[in-house]
Coordinates of C-alpha atoms in Angstrom, one line a residue:
Chain A
M314 CA 6.5 -56.1 -32.1
A315 CA 8.4 -59.3 -31.7
G316 CA 8.4 -59.9 -35.5
S317 CA 9.9 -56.6 -36.6
A318 CA 13.6 -57.1 -36.2
T319 CA 15.6 -53.9 -35.8
F320 CA 18.9 -52.9 -37.4
D321 CA 21.9 -54.2 -35.5
D322 CA 24.0 -51.1 -36.5
H323 CA 23.3 -47.6 -37.9
P324 CA 22.7 -47.6 -41.7
S325 CA 24.3 -44.2 -41.8
K326 CA 27.5 -46.0 -40.9
L327 CA 27.0 -49.3 -42.6
L328 CA 26.0 -47.9 -46.0
K329 CA 28.2 -44.9 -46.0
V330 CA 30.6 -44.5 -48.9
G331 CA 34.0 -44.0 -47.2
K332 CA 37.6 -44.4 -48.3
G333 CA 38.2 -47.4 -50.4
F334 CA 34.5 -48.0 -51.1
S335 CA 33.9 -50.2 -54.1
L336 CA 30.5 -50.3 -55.8
K337 CA 31.5 -53.5 -57.6
A338 CA 32.1 -55.3 -54.2
L339 CA 28.6 -54.5 -52.9
D340 CA 26.0 -57.2 -53.4
P341 CA 22.6 -55.6 -54.4
D342 CA 20.9 -58.6 -52.9
S343 CA 22.3 -58.0 -49.5
T344 CA 20.6 -56.4 -46.5
P345 CA 23.4 -54.9 -44.4
G346 CA 22.7 -54.6 -40.8
Y347 CA 19.3 -56.3 -41.0
A348 CA 18.7 -59.9 -40.2
G349 CA 15.0 -59.9 -40.7
E350 CA 13.0 -61.0 -43.7
K351 CA 10.4 -59.2 -45.8
P352 CA 7.5 -59.4 -43.4
D353 CA 9.7 -58.1 -40.6
G354 CA 10.9 -55.3 -42.8
E355 CA 7.4 -54.2 -43.8
E356 CA 6.3 -54.3 -40.1
L357 CA 9.4 -52.2 -39.2
L358 CA 8.6 -49.6 -41.9
D359 CA 5.0 -49.3 -40.6
R360 CA 6.0 -49.1 -37.0
L361 CA 8.5 -46.2 -37.5
D362 CA 6.1 -44.2 -39.7
D363 CA 4.8 -42.2 -36.7
K364 CA 8.3 -41.5 -35.4
L365 CA 9.3 -40.2 -38.8
A366 CA 6.2 -38.1 -39.1
R367 CA 6.7 -36.6 -35.6
L368 CA 10.3 -35.7 -36.2
Q369 CA 9.4 -34.1 -39.5
E370 CA 6.6 -32.1 -37.8
Q371 CA 9.2 -30.9 -35.2
L372 CA 11.5 -29.8 -38.0
F373 CA 8.6 -27.9 -39.6
A374 CA 7.5 -26.4 -36.3
E375 CA 11.0 -25.1 -35.5
S376 CA 11.0 -23.2 -38.8
R377 CA 7.8 -21.4 -37.9
F378 CA 9.8 -19.9 -35.0
G379 CA 12.9 -18.9 -37.0
G380 CA 14.7 -22.3 -37.3
T381 CA 16.7 -22.8 -40.4
K382 CA 17.3 -26.5 -40.3
R383 CA 16.1 -28.6 -43.2
I384 CA 16.8 -32.0 -44.9
L385 CA 17.7 -32.7 -48.5
L386 CA 17.4 -36.3 -49.6
V387 CA 19.1 -36.8 -53.0
L388 CA 18.0 -40.0 -54.8
Q389 CA 19.9 -41.4 -57.6
A390 CA 19.6 -44.8 -59.3
M391 CA 19.4 -46.7 -62.5
D392 CA 15.9 -47.0 -64.0
T393 CA 13.4 -49.3 -62.1
A394 CA 15.5 -49.2 -59.0
G395 CA 12.6 -48.0 -56.9
K396 CA 13.0 -44.3 -56.4
G397 CA 9.2 -43.9 -56.8
G398 CA 8.6 -46.5 -54.1
I399 CA 10.8 -44.6 -51.7
V400 CA 8.9 -41.4 -52.3
T401 CA 5.5 -43.1 -51.9
H402 CA 6.3 -45.6 -49.1
V403 CA 8.9 -43.7 -47.0
M404 CA 8.1 -40.0 -47.6
G405 CA 4.4 -40.9 -47.6
A406 CA 4.4 -41.0 -43.8
M407 CA 5.2 -37.3 -43.6
N408 CA 2.8 -34.4 -43.7
P409 CA 2.8 -33.3 -47.4
H410 CA 2.9 -29.7 -46.2
G411 CA 6.4 -30.3 -45.0
V412 CA 7.7 -32.2 -48.0
Q413 CA 9.2 -30.4 -51.0
L414 CA 9.6 -32.9 -53.8
K415 CA 11.3 -32.2 -57.1
S416 CA 11.8 -34.5 -60.0
F417 CA 14.6 -33.5 -62.3
K418 CA 13.9 -34.5 -65.9
A419 CA 16.2 -33.9 -68.9
P420 CA 16.9 -30.1 -68.8
T421 CA 15.0 -27.9 -71.2
Q422 CA 16.7 -25.8 -73.8
A423 CA 16.4 -22.8 -71.5
E424 CA 17.8 -24.7 -68.5
K425 CA 20.7 -25.9 -70.6
S426 CA 21.6 -22.3 -71.4
Y427 CA 22.7 -21.8 -67.8
D428 CA 25.3 -23.4 -65.6
F429 CA 24.1 -26.9 -64.5
L430 CA 23.4 -25.8 -61.0
W431 CA 21.1 -23.0 -62.0
R432 CA 17.9 -25.0 -62.0
I433 CA 19.0 -26.9 -58.9
E434 CA 19.6 -23.8 -56.8
K435 CA 16.0 -22.8 -57.4
E436 CA 14.7 -26.0 -55.9
V437 CA 16.7 -26.3 -52.6
P438 CA 14.3 -26.9 -49.7
A439 CA 13.0 -24.0 -47.6
S440 CA 13.7 -24.0 -43.9
G441 CA 11.7 -26.6 -42.0
M442 CA 11.2 -28.7 -45.1
V443 CA 12.2 -32.2 -46.1
G444 CA 13.3 -31.7 -49.7
V445 CA 13.6 -34.7 -52.0
F446 CA 15.5 -34.6 -55.3
D447 CA 14.3 -37.4 -57.5
R448 CA 17.4 -37.4 -59.7
S449 CA 19.6 -34.3 -59.2
H450 CA 22.7 -32.3 -60.2
Y451 CA 24.4 -35.7 -60.2
E452 CA 22.9 -36.5 -63.6
D453 CA 25.4 -33.9 -64.9
V454 CA 28.3 -36.1 -63.8
L455 CA 26.6 -39.4 -64.5
I456 CA 24.8 -39.5 -67.9
H457 CA 27.1 -36.7 -69.0
R458 CA 30.1 -38.8 -68.3
V459 CA 28.7 -42.0 -69.8
H460 CA 27.8 -40.3 -73.1
R461 CA 30.8 -38.0 -73.0
W462 CA 28.6 -34.9 -73.2
A463 CA 31.1 -33.2 -70.9
S464 CA 34.9 -33.3 -71.2
P465 CA 37.1 -34.8 -68.5
E466 CA 38.1 -31.3 -67.4
E467 CA 34.5 -30.1 -67.3
L468 CA 33.5 -33.1 -65.2
E469 CA 36.3 -32.3 -62.8
R470 CA 35.0 -28.7 -62.6
R471 CA 31.5 -30.1 -61.9
Y472 CA 32.6 -32.4 -59.1
R473 CA 34.3 -29.4 -57.4
A474 CA 31.2 -27.2 -58.1
I475 CA 28.9 -29.8 -56.5
N476 CA 31.1 -30.1 -53.4
E477 CA 31.1 -26.3 -53.1
F478 CA 27.3 -26.1 -53.7
E479 CA 26.6 -28.8 -51.1
A480 CA 28.9 -27.2 -48.5
R481 CA 27.0 -23.9 -49.0
Q482 CA 23.7 -25.7 -48.4
T483 CA 25.0 -27.4 -45.3
G484 CA 26.1 -24.0 -44.1
A485 CA 22.6 -22.7 -44.5
G486 CA 21.2 -25.4 -42.2
T487 CA 20.6 -28.2 -44.6
K488 CA 21.4 -31.8 -43.7
I489 CA 22.1 -33.6 -47.0
V490 CA 21.4 -37.3 -47.3
K491 CA 22.6 -38.7 -50.6
V492 CA 21.4 -42.1 -51.6
M493 CA 22.1 -44.4 -54.5
L494 CA 19.7 -47.3 -54.8
H495 CA 21.8 -50.1 -56.1
I496 CA 20.2 -52.9 -58.2
S497 CA 21.8 -55.5 -60.3
R498 CA 21.7 -55.7 -64.1
D499 CA 19.7 -58.9 -63.9
E500 CA 17.2 -57.4 -61.4
Q501 CA 16.6 -54.5 -63.8
K502 CA 15.9 -57.0 -66.6
A503 CA 13.3 -58.7 -64.5
R504 CA 11.7 -55.4 -63.6
L505 CA 11.5 -54.3 -67.2
L506 CA 9.9 -57.6 -68.2
A507 CA 7.4 -57.1 -65.3
R508 CA 6.5 -53.7 -66.7
L509 CA 5.8 -55.2 -70.1
D510 CA 3.7 -58.0 -68.6
D511 CA 1.5 -55.9 -66.3
P512 CA -1.1 -53.5 -67.9
A513 CA -0.9 -51.4 -64.7
K514 CA 2.9 -50.9 -65.2
L515 CA 3.2 -50.9 -69.0
W516 CA 2.7 -47.1 -69.2
K517 CA 6.0 -46.7 -67.2
Y518 CA 8.0 -48.7 -69.8
S519 CA 10.2 -46.6 -72.0
G520 CA 12.4 -47.7 -74.8
G521 CA 14.9 -45.1 -73.5
D522 CA 15.4 -47.3 -70.4
L523 CA 16.8 -50.0 -72.6
K524 CA 19.1 -47.6 -74.3
E525 CA 20.7 -46.5 -71.0
R526 CA 20.8 -50.1 -69.9
A527 CA 23.3 -50.9 -72.7
F528 CA 25.7 -48.6 -70.9
W529 CA 25.4 -50.4 -67.5
A530 CA 29.2 -50.8 -66.9
D531 CA 29.8 -47.2 -67.8
Y532 CA 27.2 -46.0 -65.4
M533 CA 28.7 -48.1 -62.6
D534 CA 32.0 -46.5 -63.4
A535 CA 30.4 -43.0 -63.4
Y536 CA 28.8 -43.7 -60.0
Q537 CA 32.0 -44.9 -58.5
K538 CA 33.8 -41.8 -59.8
A539 CA 31.1 -39.6 -58.4
F540 CA 31.3 -41.3 -55.0
D541 CA 35.1 -40.9 -55.0
K542 CA 34.8 -37.2 -55.8
T543 CA 31.8 -36.1 -53.8
S544 CA 31.3 -38.4 -50.8
T545 CA 32.4 -35.7 -48.4
E546 CA 32.3 -35.6 -44.6
L547 CA 29.5 -33.0 -44.7
A548 CA 27.5 -34.8 -47.4
P549 CA 28.5 -38.4 -47.7
W550 CA 26.9 -40.8 -50.1
H551 CA 25.1 -43.9 -49.0
V552 CA 24.7 -46.9 -51.3
V553 CA 21.6 -48.9 -50.5
P554 CA 21.3 -52.4 -51.9
A555 CA 17.9 -52.3 -53.6
N556 CA 17.2 -55.7 -55.2
K557 CA 14.9 -56.2 -52.2
K558 CA 12.6 -53.2 -52.3
W559 CA 11.5 -53.7 -48.7
Y560 CA 15.1 -53.5 -47.6
A561 CA 15.8 -50.3 -49.6
R562 CA 12.7 -48.7 -48.0
I563 CA 13.6 -49.5 -44.4
A564 CA 17.2 -48.5 -45.0
V565 CA 16.2 -45.0 -46.4
Q566 CA 13.7 -44.6 -43.6
Q567 CA 16.6 -45.2 -41.1
L568 CA 18.8 -42.8 -42.9
L569 CA 16.1 -40.1 -42.7
L570 CA 15.4 -40.9 -39.0
E571 CA 19.1 -40.6 -38.2
A572 CA 19.4 -37.4 -40.1
L573 CA 16.4 -35.9 -38.3
E574 CA 17.6 -37.1 -34.9
S575 CA 21.0 -35.5 -35.6
L576 CA 19.3 -32.1 -35.7
K577 CA 18.3 -32.3 -32.0
L578 CA 14.9 -31.0 -32.7
Q579 CA 12.6 -29.5 -30.0
W580 CA 9.0 -28.5 -29.9
P581 CA 9.1 -24.7 -30.1
V582 CA 7.8 -22.8 -27.1
P583 CA 5.8 -19.8 -28.3
D584 CA 6.1 -16.6 -26.4
L585 CA 2.7 -16.5 -24.8
D586 CA 1.1 -16.7 -21.4
V587 CA -0.5 -20.1 -21.5
D588 CA -2.6 -19.7 -18.4
M589 CA -4.0 -16.4 -19.7
E590 CA -4.7 -17.9 -23.1
R591 CA -6.4 -20.9 -21.4
E592 CA -8.6 -18.5 -19.5
L593 CA -9.5 -16.6 -22.6
V594 CA -10.4 -19.8 -24.5
L595 CA -12.6 -20.9 -21.5
R596 CA -14.4 -17.6 -21.5
S597 CA -14.9 -17.5 -25.2
Chain B
M1019 CA -12.6 -57.1 -43.0
A1020 CA -15.6 -57.9 -40.8
G1021 CA -14.9 -55.0 -38.5
S1022 CA -14.7 -52.2 -41.1
A1023 CA -18.3 -51.2 -41.9
T1024 CA -18.9 -49.5 -45.2
F1025 CA -21.0 -46.5 -46.1
D1026 CA -24.6 -47.4 -46.7
D1027 CA -25.0 -44.6 -49.3
H1028 CA -22.7 -42.4 -51.3
P1029 CA -21.2 -39.5 -49.3
S1030 CA -21.2 -37.5 -52.5
K1031 CA -25.0 -37.6 -52.3
L1032 CA -25.5 -37.6 -48.5
L1033 CA -23.2 -34.7 -47.8
K1034 CA -23.9 -32.6 -50.9
V1035 CA -25.2 -29.1 -50.4
G1036 CA -28.4 -29.1 -52.4
K1037 CA -31.5 -26.8 -52.5
G1038 CA -32.7 -26.0 -49.1
F1039 CA -29.5 -27.1 -47.3
S1040 CA -29.2 -25.6 -43.8
L1041 CA -25.8 -25.6 -42.1
K1042 CA -27.5 -24.9 -38.8
A1043 CA -29.5 -28.1 -39.1
L1044 CA -26.5 -30.3 -39.6
D1045 CA -25.1 -32.0 -36.4
P1046 CA -21.2 -31.8 -36.4
D1047 CA -21.3 -34.9 -34.2
S1048 CA -23.2 -37.0 -36.7
T1049 CA -21.7 -39.6 -39.1
P1050 CA -24.1 -39.6 -42.1
G1051 CA -24.2 -42.9 -43.9
Y1052 CA -21.8 -44.7 -41.6
A1053 CA -23.0 -46.9 -38.8
G1054 CA -19.5 -48.0 -37.6
E1055 CA -17.5 -46.7 -34.7
K1056 CA -14.0 -45.2 -34.6
P1057 CA -12.0 -48.5 -34.9
D1058 CA -14.2 -49.5 -37.9
G1059 CA -13.6 -46.1 -39.5
E1060 CA -9.8 -46.3 -39.0
E1061 CA -9.8 -49.8 -40.5
L1062 CA -11.9 -48.6 -43.5
L1063 CA -9.5 -45.7 -44.1
D1064 CA -6.5 -48.0 -44.1
R1065 CA -8.2 -50.6 -46.3
L1066 CA -9.1 -48.1 -49.0
D1067 CA -5.7 -46.5 -49.1
D1068 CA -4.5 -48.8 -51.9
K1069 CA -7.6 -48.2 -54.0
L1070 CA -7.1 -44.5 -53.7
A1071 CA -3.5 -44.7 -54.6
R1072 CA -4.2 -46.9 -57.6
L1073 CA -6.9 -44.6 -59.0
Q1074 CA -4.6 -41.6 -58.5
E1075 CA -1.8 -43.4 -60.3
Q1076 CA -4.2 -44.1 -63.2
L1077 CA -5.1 -40.4 -63.3
F1078 CA -1.4 -39.5 -63.4
A1079 CA -0.6 -42.2 -66.0
E1080 CA -3.4 -41.0 -68.4
S1081 CA -1.9 -37.5 -68.3
R1082 CA 1.5 -38.9 -69.5
F1083 CA -0.4 -39.9 -72.7
G1084 CA -2.3 -36.7 -73.3
G1085 CA -5.1 -37.0 -70.7
T1086 CA -6.3 -33.7 -69.3
K1087 CA -8.3 -35.0 -66.4
R1088 CA -7.4 -33.8 -62.9
I1089 CA -8.9 -33.3 -59.4
L1090 CA -9.2 -30.2 -57.3
L1091 CA -10.0 -30.7 -53.6
V1092 CA -11.0 -27.4 -52.0
L1093 CA -10.8 -27.6 -48.2
Q1094 CA -12.4 -24.9 -46.1
A1095 CA -13.1 -25.0 -42.4
M1096 CA -12.9 -23.1 -39.1
D1097 CA -9.5 -23.3 -37.3
T1098 CA -8.7 -26.7 -35.7
A1099 CA -11.3 -28.5 -37.8
G1100 CA -8.8 -30.9 -39.1
K1101 CA -7.7 -29.8 -42.6
G1102 CA -4.2 -30.8 -41.8
G1103 CA -5.2 -34.3 -40.7
I1104 CA -7.1 -34.7 -44.0
V1105 CA -4.0 -33.8 -45.9
T1106 CA -1.8 -36.2 -43.9
H1107 CA -4.1 -39.1 -43.4
V1108 CA -6.1 -39.1 -46.6
M1109 CA -3.9 -37.5 -49.2
G1110 CA -0.9 -39.3 -47.6
A1111 CA -1.9 -42.6 -49.3
M1112 CA -1.2 -41.1 -52.7
N1113 CA 2.1 -40.9 -54.6
P1114 CA 3.5 -37.4 -53.6
H1115 CA 4.5 -37.0 -57.3
G1116 CA 0.9 -36.8 -58.2
V1117 CA -0.3 -34.4 -55.5
Q1118 CA -0.2 -30.7 -55.9
L1119 CA -0.8 -29.1 -52.5
K1120 CA -1.2 -25.4 -52.0
S1121 CA -1.9 -23.6 -48.7
F1122 CA -3.4 -20.2 -49.1
K1123 CA -2.4 -17.8 -46.3
A1124 CA -3.4 -14.2 -45.9
P1125 CA -2.6 -12.6 -49.3
T1126 CA 0.6 -10.5 -49.6
Q1127 CA 0.5 -6.8 -50.5
A1128 CA 1.5 -7.8 -54.0
E1129 CA -1.3 -10.4 -54.3
K1130 CA -3.8 -7.9 -52.9
S1131 CA -3.0 -5.6 -55.8
Y1132 CA -4.6 -8.0 -58.2
D1133 CA -8.1 -9.4 -58.6
F1134 CA -8.7 -12.0 -55.9
L1135 CA -8.5 -14.9 -58.4
W1136 CA -5.1 -14.0 -59.7
R1137 CA -3.1 -15.9 -57.1
I1138 CA -5.6 -18.8 -57.3
E1139 CA -5.3 -19.3 -61.1
K1140 CA -1.5 -19.8 -60.8
E1141 CA -2.1 -22.8 -58.5
V1142 CA -4.7 -24.8 -60.4
P1143 CA -3.6 -28.4 -60.7
A1144 CA -1.8 -29.6 -63.8
S1145 CA -3.3 -32.4 -65.8
G1146 CA -3.1 -35.8 -64.1
M1147 CA -2.6 -34.2 -60.6
V1148 CA -4.8 -34.2 -57.5
G1149 CA -4.7 -30.6 -56.5
V1150 CA -5.5 -29.6 -52.9
F1151 CA -6.3 -26.1 -51.8
D1152 CA -5.9 -25.8 -48.1
R1153 CA -8.1 -22.7 -47.8
S1154 CA -8.9 -21.1 -51.2
H1155 CA -10.6 -18.4 -53.1
Y1156 CA -13.5 -18.9 -50.7
E1157 CA -11.7 -16.9 -48.0
D1158 CA -12.5 -13.9 -50.2
V1159 CA -16.2 -14.4 -49.5
L1160 CA -15.9 -15.7 -46.0
I1161 CA -13.5 -13.7 -43.8
H1162 CA -14.1 -10.8 -46.2
R1163 CA -17.9 -11.0 -45.6
V1164 CA -17.5 -11.5 -41.8
H1165 CA -15.3 -8.4 -41.4
R1166 CA -17.0 -6.4 -44.1
W1167 CA -13.8 -6.0 -46.0
A1168 CA -15.9 -6.3 -49.2
S1169 CA -19.2 -4.5 -49.9
P1170 CA -22.3 -6.6 -50.5
E1171 CA -22.1 -5.7 -54.2
E1172 CA -18.5 -6.8 -54.4
L1173 CA -19.4 -10.1 -52.6
E1174 CA -22.0 -10.7 -55.2
R1175 CA -19.5 -10.1 -58.0
R1176 CA -17.1 -12.6 -56.3
Y1177 CA -19.7 -15.3 -56.1
R1178 CA -20.4 -14.9 -59.8
A1179 CA -16.6 -14.8 -60.6
I1180 CA -16.1 -18.0 -58.5
N1181 CA -18.8 -19.8 -60.4
E1182 CA -17.4 -18.7 -63.7
F1183 CA -13.8 -19.6 -62.6
E1184 CA -14.9 -23.1 -61.5
A1185 CA -16.9 -23.7 -64.7
R1186 CA -13.8 -22.9 -66.7
Q1187 CA -11.7 -25.3 -64.6
T1188 CA -14.3 -28.0 -65.1
G1189 CA -14.2 -27.4 -68.8
A1190 CA -10.5 -27.9 -68.8
G1191 CA -10.9 -31.4 -67.4
T1192 CA -10.9 -30.7 -63.6
K1193 CA -13.3 -32.5 -61.3
I1194 CA -13.8 -30.1 -58.4
V1195 CA -14.5 -31.5 -54.9
K1196 CA -15.4 -28.7 -52.5
V1197 CA -15.4 -29.7 -48.8
M1198 CA -16.3 -27.8 -45.7
L1199 CA -15.2 -29.6 -42.5
H1200 CA -17.9 -28.7 -40.0
I1201 CA -17.1 -28.6 -36.3
S1202 CA -19.1 -27.2 -33.4
R1203 CA -18.1 -24.1 -31.4
D1204 CA -17.7 -26.3 -28.3
E1205 CA -15.5 -28.8 -30.2
Q1206 CA -13.2 -25.9 -31.3
K1207 CA -12.9 -24.8 -27.7
A1208 CA -11.8 -28.3 -26.6
R1209 CA -9.3 -28.4 -29.4
L1210 CA -7.8 -25.0 -28.6
L1211 CA -7.5 -26.1 -25.0
A1212 CA -5.8 -29.3 -26.1
R1213 CA -3.2 -27.2 -28.1
L1214 CA -2.5 -25.2 -25.0
D1215 CA -2.0 -28.3 -22.9
D1216 CA 0.2 -30.3 -25.2
P1217 CA 3.9 -29.3 -25.8
A1218 CA 3.7 -31.0 -29.2
K1219 CA 0.7 -28.9 -30.2
L1220 CA 1.4 -25.6 -28.5
W1221 CA 3.3 -24.2 -31.5
K1222 CA 0.1 -24.4 -33.5
Y1223 CA -1.8 -22.2 -31.1
S1224 CA -2.4 -18.7 -32.3
G1225 CA -4.1 -15.8 -30.6
G1226 CA -5.6 -15.1 -34.0
D1227 CA -7.7 -18.2 -33.8
L1228 CA -9.5 -16.8 -30.8
K1229 CA -10.2 -13.6 -32.6
E1230 CA -11.9 -15.3 -35.5
R1231 CA -13.7 -17.6 -33.0
A1232 CA -15.5 -14.5 -31.6
F1233 CA -17.2 -14.2 -35.0
W1234 CA -18.5 -17.8 -35.1
A1235 CA -22.1 -17.0 -35.9
D1236 CA -21.0 -14.6 -38.7
Y1237 CA -18.8 -17.3 -40.2
M1238 CA -21.6 -19.8 -40.2
D1239 CA -23.8 -17.2 -42.0
A1240 CA -21.0 -16.5 -44.5
Y1241 CA -20.6 -20.3 -45.2
Q1242 CA -24.4 -20.7 -45.6
K1243 CA -24.3 -17.8 -48.1
A1244 CA -21.4 -19.1 -50.0
F1245 CA -23.1 -22.5 -50.2
D1246 CA -26.3 -20.9 -51.5
K1247 CA -24.4 -19.0 -54.1
T1248 CA -21.7 -21.4 -55.3
S1249 CA -22.9 -25.0 -54.7
T1250 CA -23.5 -25.6 -58.4
E1251 CA -24.2 -28.8 -60.4
L1252 CA -20.7 -28.8 -61.8
A1253 CA -19.0 -28.0 -58.5
P1254 CA -21.2 -28.7 -55.5
W1255 CA -20.2 -28.2 -51.9
H1256 CA -20.1 -31.0 -49.4
V1257 CA -20.3 -30.4 -45.7
V1258 CA -18.6 -33.0 -43.7
P1259 CA -19.4 -33.3 -40.0
A1260 CA -16.0 -33.2 -38.4
N1261 CA -16.3 -33.3 -34.6
K1262 CA -15.2 -36.9 -35.1
K1263 CA -11.9 -36.7 -36.9
W1264 CA -12.0 -40.3 -38.0
Y1265 CA -15.4 -39.8 -39.7
A1266 CA -14.2 -36.7 -41.5
R1267 CA -11.3 -38.6 -42.9
I1268 CA -13.3 -41.5 -44.3
A1269 CA -15.9 -39.2 -45.7
V1270 CA -13.4 -37.2 -47.6
Q1271 CA -11.6 -40.4 -48.7
Q1272 CA -15.0 -41.5 -50.1
L1273 CA -15.6 -38.2 -51.9
L1274 CA -12.2 -38.5 -53.5
L1275 CA -12.8 -42.2 -54.5
E1276 CA -16.1 -41.3 -56.0
A1277 CA -14.6 -38.3 -57.9
L1278 CA -11.8 -40.5 -59.3
E1279 CA -14.2 -43.3 -60.2
S1280 CA -16.4 -40.8 -62.0
L1281 CA -13.5 -40.1 -64.4
K1282 CA -13.6 -43.7 -65.8
L1283 CA -9.9 -44.0 -65.7
Q1284 CA -8.0 -46.6 -67.7
W1285 CA -4.4 -47.7 -67.8
P1286 CA -2.9 -46.1 -70.9
V1287 CA -1.7 -48.5 -73.6
P1288 CA 1.5 -47.1 -75.1
D1289 CA 2.1 -47.4 -78.8
L1290 CA 4.8 -50.1 -78.8
D1291 CA 5.2 -53.6 -79.9
V1292 CA 5.3 -55.4 -76.5
D1293 CA 6.6 -58.7 -77.9
M1294 CA 9.4 -57.0 -79.7
E1295 CA 10.3 -55.0 -76.6
R1296 CA 10.2 -58.2 -74.5
E1297 CA 12.6 -59.8 -76.9
L1298 CA 14.9 -56.8 -76.8
V1299 CA 14.9 -56.8 -73.0
L1300 CA 15.7 -60.5 -72.9
R1301 CA 18.6 -60.1 -75.3
S1302 CA 19.9 -57.1 -73.4

């Protein structure tokens, strides 16, 4: 284990969006709290898989006995930032039975006919689950702000509605972990080029990515504004530098570990006479 | 790689339920086609994770461009046989976005009011997905036969309905992989005792398991009958000896690899001018 350096402080603290946070000031190449290199990081990710899986199983187990705790990981990012890799390489350690994953695409005509939170409410995780939103209700204050699909007044209403929605979820037992994966504009260019050059990645390339890329600065403003308005005590944002994929993965893994640990999970003790049951099994 | 022995023949052939198959004659301790031991098997499982993930991604990618292929893994077994471990340790390698997992519990009152396939039809995998049924429509010819909840005539109707249902799925592009994990009665006893003795497993213990255990021989008969009636050319059954968990996992992994390979998957080639797109990215 000598090789796999550990974090020298809690990512939940280091990466948290607090008062005065500036997205512009954060270097997407940096690795806050972690002095190791890529091989160390990969080893750490591997090493903590079992711990993450055990905590998730405890969460699931509690819910079978009436527990209402659950996790909701909200993932937001510019295209190519690595949301998919987080889902595969971090969430992949968990039992799929306990993971409730939802990708939010552009809303359908029917979804648009409702309030923006309508389709979100239907996907909140059940008790005992680790829910993951791959994109989320934040699109309604990000792309909508960038392209002015919503008025400034409507955006203000939405920030308030989001805080109220998230407070309700928290009240129902949900620990919300909000993560923005932060890449640089140059890194996105390199990743788009890589998609074009690799037959195994070409299918992921979309001209639409290029279109949104043209609004980079507006997106950064929209993220900053969303952080200012919705990074609350109950549901703070975390910005994870993501130019180094391996760092983003260990950072999100740590955030999930910390979130699960904060729930003080216990193995449930079913109401049964273990000695009697053992005897029955032995005689069976 | 020297340590991780490979299979000396295709599990899809070795484990397939063909004419004259006898469940009684199959040793749950055996490891057909595999001469390695536990550490070799664990290494093999690890080593093939990436291949499995890549094939699954190709399946998913094809569907984004109109492909209709998909996989449906049907898992059946006596309690404690290790279905959960298959889901975590074999399916866990895949991108969760491409996995559609459904656990079928005892049907609700509402579900019971329909034909037995009604709730199943709603859960068939979408194109591009690897669907997993953790229990399935086979419960309706297994537990229902054991406890005589269905008459012999009704059971015959169900076997026919299942074959017709599965043929329709195959016609829609679904490759069906049906797996029974086969443990011995003694192994189940040991695993039930282990649940009672481990605080991390106790929550999984259910008195109901013991009740069904009392009908072991009837279950084996019901499985044999289901195999006789529904192991078809299009959707054959495979019986995987499962007293050794590590063997069951590599065997199911192989069955999935073979199923995916049989689909002759290709990376899709989107209809775009790659050189022009590259130029646009470079200028962006």
